[in-house]
Short mmCIF file of C-alpha atoms in Angstrom, two decimals:
data_model
loop_
_atom_site.label_atom_id
_atom_site.label_comp_id
_atom_site.label_asym_id
_atom_site.label_seq_id
_atom_site.Cartn_x
_atom_site.Cartn_y
_atom_site.Cartn_z
CA MET A 1 0.00 0.00 0.00
CA SER A 2 1.55 3.27 -1.15
CA VAL A 3 0.46 6.50 0.59
CA ILE A 4 1.52 9.84 -0.89
CA GLN A 5 3.06 12.83 0.90
CA ALA A 6 1.07 15.98 0.17
CA VAL A 7 3.29 18.53 1.95
CA ARG A 8 6.90 18.33 3.15
CA TRP A 9 10.27 20.06 2.94
CA SER A 10 11.99 19.97 -0.44
CA PRO A 11 15.11 17.75 -0.50
CA ALA A 12 17.36 20.80 -0.05
CA GLY A 13 15.13 22.16 2.72
CA ASP A 14 14.84 25.55 1.04
CA ALA A 15 11.22 25.23 -0.13
CA VAL A 16 7.86 23.69 0.75
CA ARG A 17 7.14 20.82 -1.62
CA ILE A 18 3.46 20.15 -2.32
CA ILE A 19 1.39 18.11 -4.72
CA ASP A 20 -0.60 20.58 -6.82
CA GLN A 21 -4.06 19.20 -6.12
CA THR A 22 -5.77 21.47 -8.64
CA LEU A 23 -4.32 19.27 -11.39
CA LEU A 24 -5.49 15.90 -10.04
CA PRO A 25 -6.50 13.36 -11.18
CA GLU A 26 -5.55 14.29 -14.74
CA ARG A 27 -1.96 15.19 -13.94
CA TYR A 28 0.39 14.57 -11.00
CA GLU A 29 2.75 17.47 -10.45
CA GLU A 30 4.78 18.62 -7.46
CA ARG A 31 5.53 22.30 -6.79
CA ASP A 32 8.11 24.00 -4.62
CA LEU A 33 6.90 27.08 -2.72
CA ARG A 34 9.68 29.59 -1.97
CA THR A 35 8.05 32.97 -1.48
CA LEU A 36 5.21 34.47 0.52
CA ASP A 37 3.21 34.88 -2.68
CA ASP A 38 3.83 31.22 -3.56
CA VAL A 39 2.57 30.06 -0.17
CA CYS A 40 -0.50 32.29 -0.06
CA ASP A 41 -1.47 31.49 -3.63
CA ALA A 42 -1.11 27.74 -3.13
CA ILE A 43 -3.30 27.77 -0.01
CA ALA A 44 -5.91 30.19 -1.37
CA ARG A 45 -6.47 28.38 -4.66
CA LEU A 46 -6.42 24.93 -3.01
CA ALA A 47 -3.22 23.66 -4.59
CA VAL A 48 -2.58 22.50 -1.03
CA ARG A 49 -5.75 21.95 1.00
CA GLY A 50 -7.19 20.13 3.98
CA ALA A 51 -7.10 21.62 7.47
CA PRO A 52 -4.01 19.79 8.79
CA ALA A 53 -2.11 20.16 5.50
CA ILE A 54 -2.59 23.91 5.29
CA GLY A 55 -1.50 24.23 8.91
CA VAL A 56 1.74 22.43 8.05
CA ALA A 57 2.13 24.37 4.80
CA GLY A 58 1.58 27.64 6.65
CA ALA A 59 4.28 26.84 9.23
CA LEU A 60 6.82 25.66 6.66
CA GLY A 61 5.83 28.48 4.32
CA LEU A 62 6.44 31.11 6.97
CA VAL A 63 10.01 29.83 7.29
CA VAL A 64 10.83 29.79 3.59
CA SER A 65 9.24 33.21 3.02
CA MET A 66 11.51 34.68 5.74
CA GLN A 67 14.72 33.10 4.40
CA PRO A 68 15.73 36.08 2.21
CA HIS A 69 15.49 38.50 5.15
CA THR A 70 18.01 37.16 7.66
CA HIS A 71 20.25 40.17 6.93
CA GLU A 72 17.73 42.43 8.66
CA PRO A 73 18.10 43.57 12.28
CA ALA A 74 15.86 41.86 14.80
CA ALA A 75 13.12 44.51 15.06
CA PRO A 76 12.22 44.76 11.35
CA PHE A 77 12.69 41.00 10.95
CA ARG A 78 10.19 40.30 13.73
CA ALA A 79 7.78 42.88 12.35
CA ARG A 80 8.00 41.22 8.93
CA LEU A 81 7.43 37.82 10.55
CA GLU A 82 4.19 39.06 12.16
CA SER A 83 3.07 40.64 8.89
CA TYR A 84 3.77 37.50 6.84
CA ALA A 85 1.99 35.30 9.39
CA THR A 86 -1.06 37.59 9.24
CA ARG A 87 -1.15 37.39 5.46
CA ILE A 88 -0.86 33.59 5.40
CA ARG A 89 -3.49 33.31 8.14
CA GLY A 90 -5.97 35.30 6.05
CA THR A 91 -5.95 32.92 3.09
CA ARG A 92 -8.39 30.39 4.66
CA PRO A 93 -10.41 31.64 7.66
CA THR A 94 -12.49 28.56 8.57
CA ALA A 95 -9.84 25.88 9.18
CA VAL A 96 -8.45 26.58 12.66
CA ASN A 97 -5.28 24.53 12.03
CA LEU A 98 -3.75 27.28 9.91
CA SER A 99 -4.19 29.90 12.60
CA TRP A 100 -3.08 27.42 15.28
CA ALA A 101 0.15 26.56 13.46
CA LEU A 102 1.04 30.19 12.78
CA SER A 103 0.30 31.19 16.37
CA ARG A 104 2.58 28.40 17.51
CA MET A 105 5.34 29.66 15.22
CA LEU A 106 5.01 33.21 16.56
CA ALA A 107 5.01 31.90 20.14
CA ARG A 108 8.28 30.11 19.40
CA ALA A 109 9.74 33.34 18.00
CA ALA A 110 8.72 35.15 21.19
CA THR A 111 10.88 32.79 23.27
CA MET A 112 14.04 33.79 21.40
CA PRO A 113 16.26 36.56 22.82
CA VAL A 114 16.06 39.90 21.07
CA GLU A 115 19.25 40.51 19.09
CA GLY A 116 20.25 43.49 17.02
CA ALA A 117 22.64 41.73 14.68
CA ALA A 118 22.02 39.53 11.68
CA ASP A 119 23.30 36.53 13.65
CA GLY A 120 20.27 36.93 15.89
CA THR A 121 17.84 36.72 12.99
CA SER A 122 19.64 33.64 11.63
CA ALA A 123 19.26 31.95 15.01
CA LEU A 124 15.59 32.93 15.10
CA LEU A 125 15.03 31.48 11.64
CA ASP A 126 16.74 28.25 12.72
CA ALA A 127 14.41 28.04 15.71
CA LEU A 128 11.40 28.62 13.47
CA ARG A 129 12.57 25.89 11.09
CA GLU A 130 12.85 23.47 14.03
CA GLU A 131 9.34 24.38 15.19
CA ALA A 132 7.87 23.97 11.70
CA THR A 133 9.56 20.58 11.38
CA ARG A 134 8.05 19.55 14.71
CA ILE A 135 4.61 20.56 13.44
CA LEU A 136 5.21 18.46 10.32
CA ASP A 137 6.40 15.41 12.26
CA GLU A 138 3.62 15.74 14.83
CA ASP A 139 1.02 15.85 12.05
CA ARG A 140 2.30 12.57 10.63
CA ALA A 141 2.23 10.94 14.07
CA MET A 142 -1.21 12.45 14.77
CA CYS A 143 -2.65 10.85 11.64
CA ARG A 144 -1.34 7.46 12.68
CA ARG A 145 -2.89 7.79 16.14
CA ILE A 146 -6.26 8.77 14.67
CA GLY A 147 -6.08 5.67 12.52
CA GLU A 148 -5.26 3.48 15.50
CA HIS A 149 -8.09 4.92 17.61
CA GLY A 150 -10.58 4.65 14.76
CA LEU A 151 -9.60 1.15 13.64
CA PRO A 152 -11.99 -0.66 16.04
CA LEU A 153 -14.88 1.20 14.37
CA ILE A 154 -14.09 -0.33 10.96
CA PRO A 155 -15.36 -3.92 10.73
CA ASP A 156 -14.20 -6.34 8.06
CA GLY A 157 -16.32 -5.87 4.96
CA ALA A 158 -17.36 -2.31 5.86
CA ARG A 159 -18.79 -0.07 3.16
CA ILE A 160 -17.81 3.45 4.12
CA LEU A 161 -19.18 6.74 2.81
CA THR A 162 -16.88 9.75 2.98
CA HIS A 163 -17.37 13.35 1.89
CA CYS A 164 -14.69 15.65 0.47
CA ASN A 165 -11.08 14.57 1.03
CA ALA A 166 -9.65 13.99 4.48
CA GLY A 167 -6.95 11.56 3.47
CA ALA A 168 -3.24 11.76 2.83
CA LEU A 169 -3.78 14.66 0.44
CA ALA A 170 -5.30 16.70 3.28
CA THR A 171 -2.51 16.13 5.81
CA ALA A 172 1.21 15.46 6.09
CA GLY A 173 0.49 11.83 6.99
CA VAL A 174 -2.11 9.18 6.15
CA GLY A 175 -5.06 11.48 6.71
CA THR A 176 -7.75 11.93 9.32
CA ALA A 177 -11.03 10.42 8.07
CA LEU A 178 -9.15 7.99 5.86
CA ALA A 179 -6.54 7.06 8.47
CA PRO A 180 -8.71 4.26 9.96
CA VAL A 181 -9.44 3.07 6.42
CA TYR A 182 -5.73 2.86 5.56
CA LEU A 183 -4.99 1.03 8.81
CA ALA A 184 -7.90 -1.36 8.25
CA ALA A 185 -6.50 -2.25 4.83
CA GLU A 186 -3.04 -2.57 6.36
CA ALA A 187 -4.50 -5.02 8.91
CA GLY A 188 -5.95 -7.15 6.10
CA ARG A 189 -9.58 -6.10 6.47
CA HIS A 190 -11.67 -5.85 3.33
CA VAL A 191 -13.20 -2.39 3.09
CA GLU A 192 -14.78 -0.37 0.31
CA VAL A 193 -15.13 3.40 0.21
CA LEU A 194 -17.96 5.26 -1.47
CA ALA A 195 -16.66 8.74 -2.22
CA ASP A 196 -19.18 11.52 -2.62
CA GLU A 197 -18.22 13.71 -5.59
CA THR A 198 -18.31 16.71 -3.24
CA ARG A 199 -19.46 19.60 -5.36
CA PRO A 200 -18.58 22.15 -6.53
CA LEU A 201 -14.84 21.33 -6.64
CA LEU A 202 -15.19 17.53 -6.65
CA GLN A 203 -12.61 16.80 -3.96
CA GLY A 204 -14.19 13.37 -3.47
CA SER A 205 -14.09 12.24 -7.09
CA ARG A 206 -10.84 13.99 -8.00
CA LEU A 207 -8.81 13.47 -4.82
CA THR A 208 -10.22 10.80 -2.49
CA ALA A 209 -10.83 8.39 -5.35
CA TRP A 210 -7.37 9.10 -6.79
CA GLU A 211 -5.41 8.51 -3.60
CA LEU A 212 -7.38 5.41 -2.54
CA ALA A 213 -7.11 3.81 -5.99
CA ARG A 214 -3.38 4.57 -5.96
CA ALA A 215 -3.12 2.81 -2.59
CA GLY A 216 -5.02 -0.22 -3.87
CA ILE A 217 -8.13 0.31 -1.69
CA PRO A 218 -11.47 -0.37 -3.43
CA VAL A 219 -13.33 2.87 -4.05
CA ARG A 220 -16.25 3.99 -6.16
CA VAL A 221 -17.56 7.50 -6.76
CA ILE A 222 -21.18 8.54 -6.35
CA ALA A 223 -22.79 11.92 -6.98
CA ASP A 224 -23.65 13.83 -3.82
CA ASN A 225 -27.39 13.39 -4.38
CA MET A 226 -27.09 9.58 -4.53
CA ALA A 227 -26.13 9.08 -0.88
CA ALA A 228 -29.73 8.90 0.38
CA SER A 229 -30.69 6.14 -2.06
CA PHE A 230 -27.56 4.14 -1.24
CA MET A 231 -28.30 4.38 2.48
CA ARG A 232 -31.91 3.31 1.97
CA ALA A 233 -30.72 0.33 -0.10
CA GLY A 234 -28.44 -0.80 2.74
CA ARG A 235 -25.27 -0.18 0.75
CA ILE A 236 -23.55 2.04 3.34
CA ASP A 237 -22.52 0.78 6.78
CA LEU A 238 -20.93 3.90 8.24
CA CYS A 239 -19.79 7.41 7.34
CA ILE A 240 -16.48 9.06 8.21
CA VAL A 241 -15.68 12.70 7.47
CA GLY A 242 -13.00 15.14 8.52
CA ALA A 243 -13.36 18.58 10.11
CA ASP A 244 -11.92 22.04 9.65
CA ARG A 245 -13.03 23.35 13.04
CA ILE A 246 -14.87 21.81 16.01
CA ALA A 247 -16.61 24.04 18.54
CA ALA A 248 -16.66 23.35 22.28
CA ASN A 249 -20.08 21.67 22.11
CA GLY A 250 -19.05 19.27 19.33
CA ASP A 251 -20.53 21.21 16.39
CA VAL A 252 -18.35 20.54 13.36
CA ALA A 253 -17.49 22.72 10.38
CA ASN A 254 -16.61 20.60 7.37
CA LYS A 255 -16.97 20.75 3.61
CA ILE A 256 -20.36 21.97 2.42
CA GLY A 257 -22.72 19.02 2.17
CA THR A 258 -21.55 17.30 5.36
CA TYR A 259 -24.64 18.50 7.23
CA GLY A 260 -26.86 16.80 4.66
CA VAL A 261 -24.92 13.55 4.97
CA ALA A 262 -25.32 13.71 8.77
CA ILE A 263 -29.10 14.15 8.54
CA LEU A 264 -29.36 11.24 6.10
CA ALA A 265 -27.18 9.02 8.26
CA ARG A 266 -29.27 9.76 11.37
CA HIS A 267 -32.52 9.03 9.50
CA HIS A 268 -31.21 5.67 8.28
CA GLY A 269 -29.59 4.64 11.57
CA ILE A 270 -26.05 4.75 10.19
CA PRO A 271 -23.21 5.97 12.42
CA LEU A 272 -21.43 9.16 11.37
CA TYR A 273 -17.91 9.62 12.69
CA VAL A 274 -15.79 12.75 12.49
CA ALA A 275 -12.01 12.30 12.51
CA ALA A 276 -9.83 15.30 13.34
CA PRO A 277 -6.70 16.25 15.29
CA THR A 278 -6.91 18.08 18.60
CA SER A 279 -5.55 21.18 16.82
CA THR A 280 -8.95 21.37 15.11
CA PHE A 281 -10.79 21.74 18.45
CA ASP A 282 -11.60 25.39 19.15
CA ALA A 283 -12.70 25.65 22.77
CA SER A 284 -12.98 29.44 22.40
CA LEU A 285 -16.16 28.97 20.34
CA GLU A 286 -19.18 27.88 22.35
CA ASP A 287 -21.00 26.43 19.35
CA GLY A 288 -20.89 26.13 15.59
CA ASP A 289 -22.86 29.32 14.96
CA ARG A 290 -19.68 31.22 15.83
CA ILE A 291 -17.47 29.44 13.28
CA PRO A 292 -16.55 31.79 10.40
CA ILE A 293 -17.58 30.28 7.07
CA GLU A 294 -15.37 30.97 4.08
CA GLN A 295 -17.17 32.27 1.00
CA ARG A 296 -15.47 31.30 -2.21
CA ALA A 297 -15.51 32.67 -5.74
CA ARG A 298 -18.62 32.66 -7.93
CA ASP A 299 -16.78 31.02 -10.81
CA GLU A 300 -16.19 27.80 -8.87
CA ILE A 301 -19.88 27.15 -9.49
CA ALA A 302 -20.70 29.37 -12.47
CA ARG A 303 -17.69 28.26 -14.54
CA GLY A 304 -16.87 24.93 -12.98
CA PHE A 305 -13.69 23.54 -14.58
CA GLY A 306 -13.83 26.01 -17.44
CA ARG A 307 -17.41 25.69 -18.73
CA VAL A 308 -20.21 28.20 -18.15
CA THR A 309 -22.87 26.48 -16.04
CA VAL A 310 -24.78 29.51 -14.66
CA PRO A 311 -26.19 32.42 -16.69
CA ALA A 312 -24.06 35.55 -16.35
CA ASP A 313 -26.85 37.62 -14.76
CA VAL A 314 -27.71 35.04 -12.06
CA ALA A 315 -26.27 35.34 -8.56
CA VAL A 316 -24.40 32.46 -6.93
CA GLU A 317 -23.88 31.49 -3.29
CA ASN A 318 -20.70 29.51 -2.62
CA PRO A 319 -19.99 28.80 1.06
CA ALA A 320 -17.09 26.38 1.34
CA PHE A 321 -18.32 24.79 4.58
CA ASP A 322 -21.40 24.01 6.61
CA VAL A 323 -21.84 23.21 10.29
CA THR A 324 -23.08 19.84 11.51
CA PRO A 325 -24.60 19.91 15.02
CA GLY A 326 -22.77 17.72 17.50
CA ALA A 327 -26.05 15.93 18.26
CA LEU A 328 -25.91 14.31 14.80
CA ILE A 329 -22.39 12.95 15.28
CA SER A 330 -21.96 9.44 16.68
CA ALA A 331 -18.40 10.06 17.87
CA ILE A 332 -15.36 12.21 17.18
CA ILE A 333 -12.08 10.37 16.62
CA SER A 334 -9.02 12.40 17.60
CA ASP A 335 -5.36 11.67 18.20
CA ARG A 336 -6.29 11.35 21.90
CA GLY A 337 -9.01 8.74 21.46
CA ILE A 338 -12.72 8.47 20.72
CA HIS A 339 -14.95 11.22 22.10
CA TYR A 340 -18.64 10.54 22.66
CA PRO A 341 -21.31 13.13 23.45
CA PRO A 342 -21.60 15.11 25.61
CA TYR A 343 -18.27 16.34 24.32
CA ASP A 344 -15.45 17.45 26.59
CA PHE A 345 -12.38 18.63 24.69
CA SER A 346 -10.24 19.39 27.72
CA LEU A 347 -6.67 18.12 27.70
CA ARG A 348 -7.52 14.99 29.65
CA ALA A 349 -8.14 11.74 27.80
CA PRO A 350 -11.64 10.89 26.54
CA ALA A 351 -14.07 9.42 29.03
CA ALA A 352 -14.29 5.66 29.60
CA ALA A 353 -17.31 5.59 27.29
CA ALA A 354 -14.81 5.47 24.44
CA SER A 355 -14.27 1.78 25.13
CA SER A 356 -17.83 0.94 26.13
CA GLY A 357 -18.81 -0.22 22.66
CA ARG A 358 -21.31 2.54 22.03
#
């Protein structure tokens, strides 16, 4: 089983290497990001995407964008660092991982002594590189732990519906929602994934199907509006999706259409699991109504993949995410374990209910 690496350091360590996901599945191409504009453009236009992946890309990208400025004295260097972090942070407002990773980078910078010479800025950049590398390595380990915690929820022969892409392409590791699937296949279990197309950008058909087929895991694509019929026909055993932000009460922001899948799953008595790292939990937000929802460009719907599909004088709404109430979620799988409602995302381990078989 071969799992790709969506974001990492370039071999020379002077750039962020990504898979350009806008080209998949027609063409596989890697890109090296070296400038602030490169990083912001790649995140904004979804060349690199997925909440954990953009957090890693933002951290690594902050380092490479600051590389040309180590000649500056400490004060302007630190001011530039804050400015660059703010600009990267603004590219995708919904996914909390990006803001979390950049805040962590700035906190690391704050621990370094203030120096007036260029040597001080070089040492600061080295410290930032070490912190970004830790974020990268932790993301890989986090994915593996999510897979291990979620594995007991994947029986042999399971038919699994997923929405959008929360696999290796969305992280630095084996994914979040797809991590238990990869580990189930690794353990010799027979599983099949039904990938919603995930309109309007088709992350399910273009990305999830591509990476699973490449890894040798059976997958078939269905249009978003087919899920209800497949559930009614008994062709789906469980649903697993990722998350871009999770509020304190367990409300989950994920790709638009997730809310509909959750309602369908509840109606048909099918468990819906959300898989996400603890960096996605936002305890500062009481509920999902307070999660900012990114609005994307009209042309993603009106000129999807180059063809006019909406009359020029007709308005378009294009929210990238919706919010699924925590009450519709069977459990949340994190790198700390399985969380059951009522949700408690404090730093202690999940309650004993995680092993109660619910």
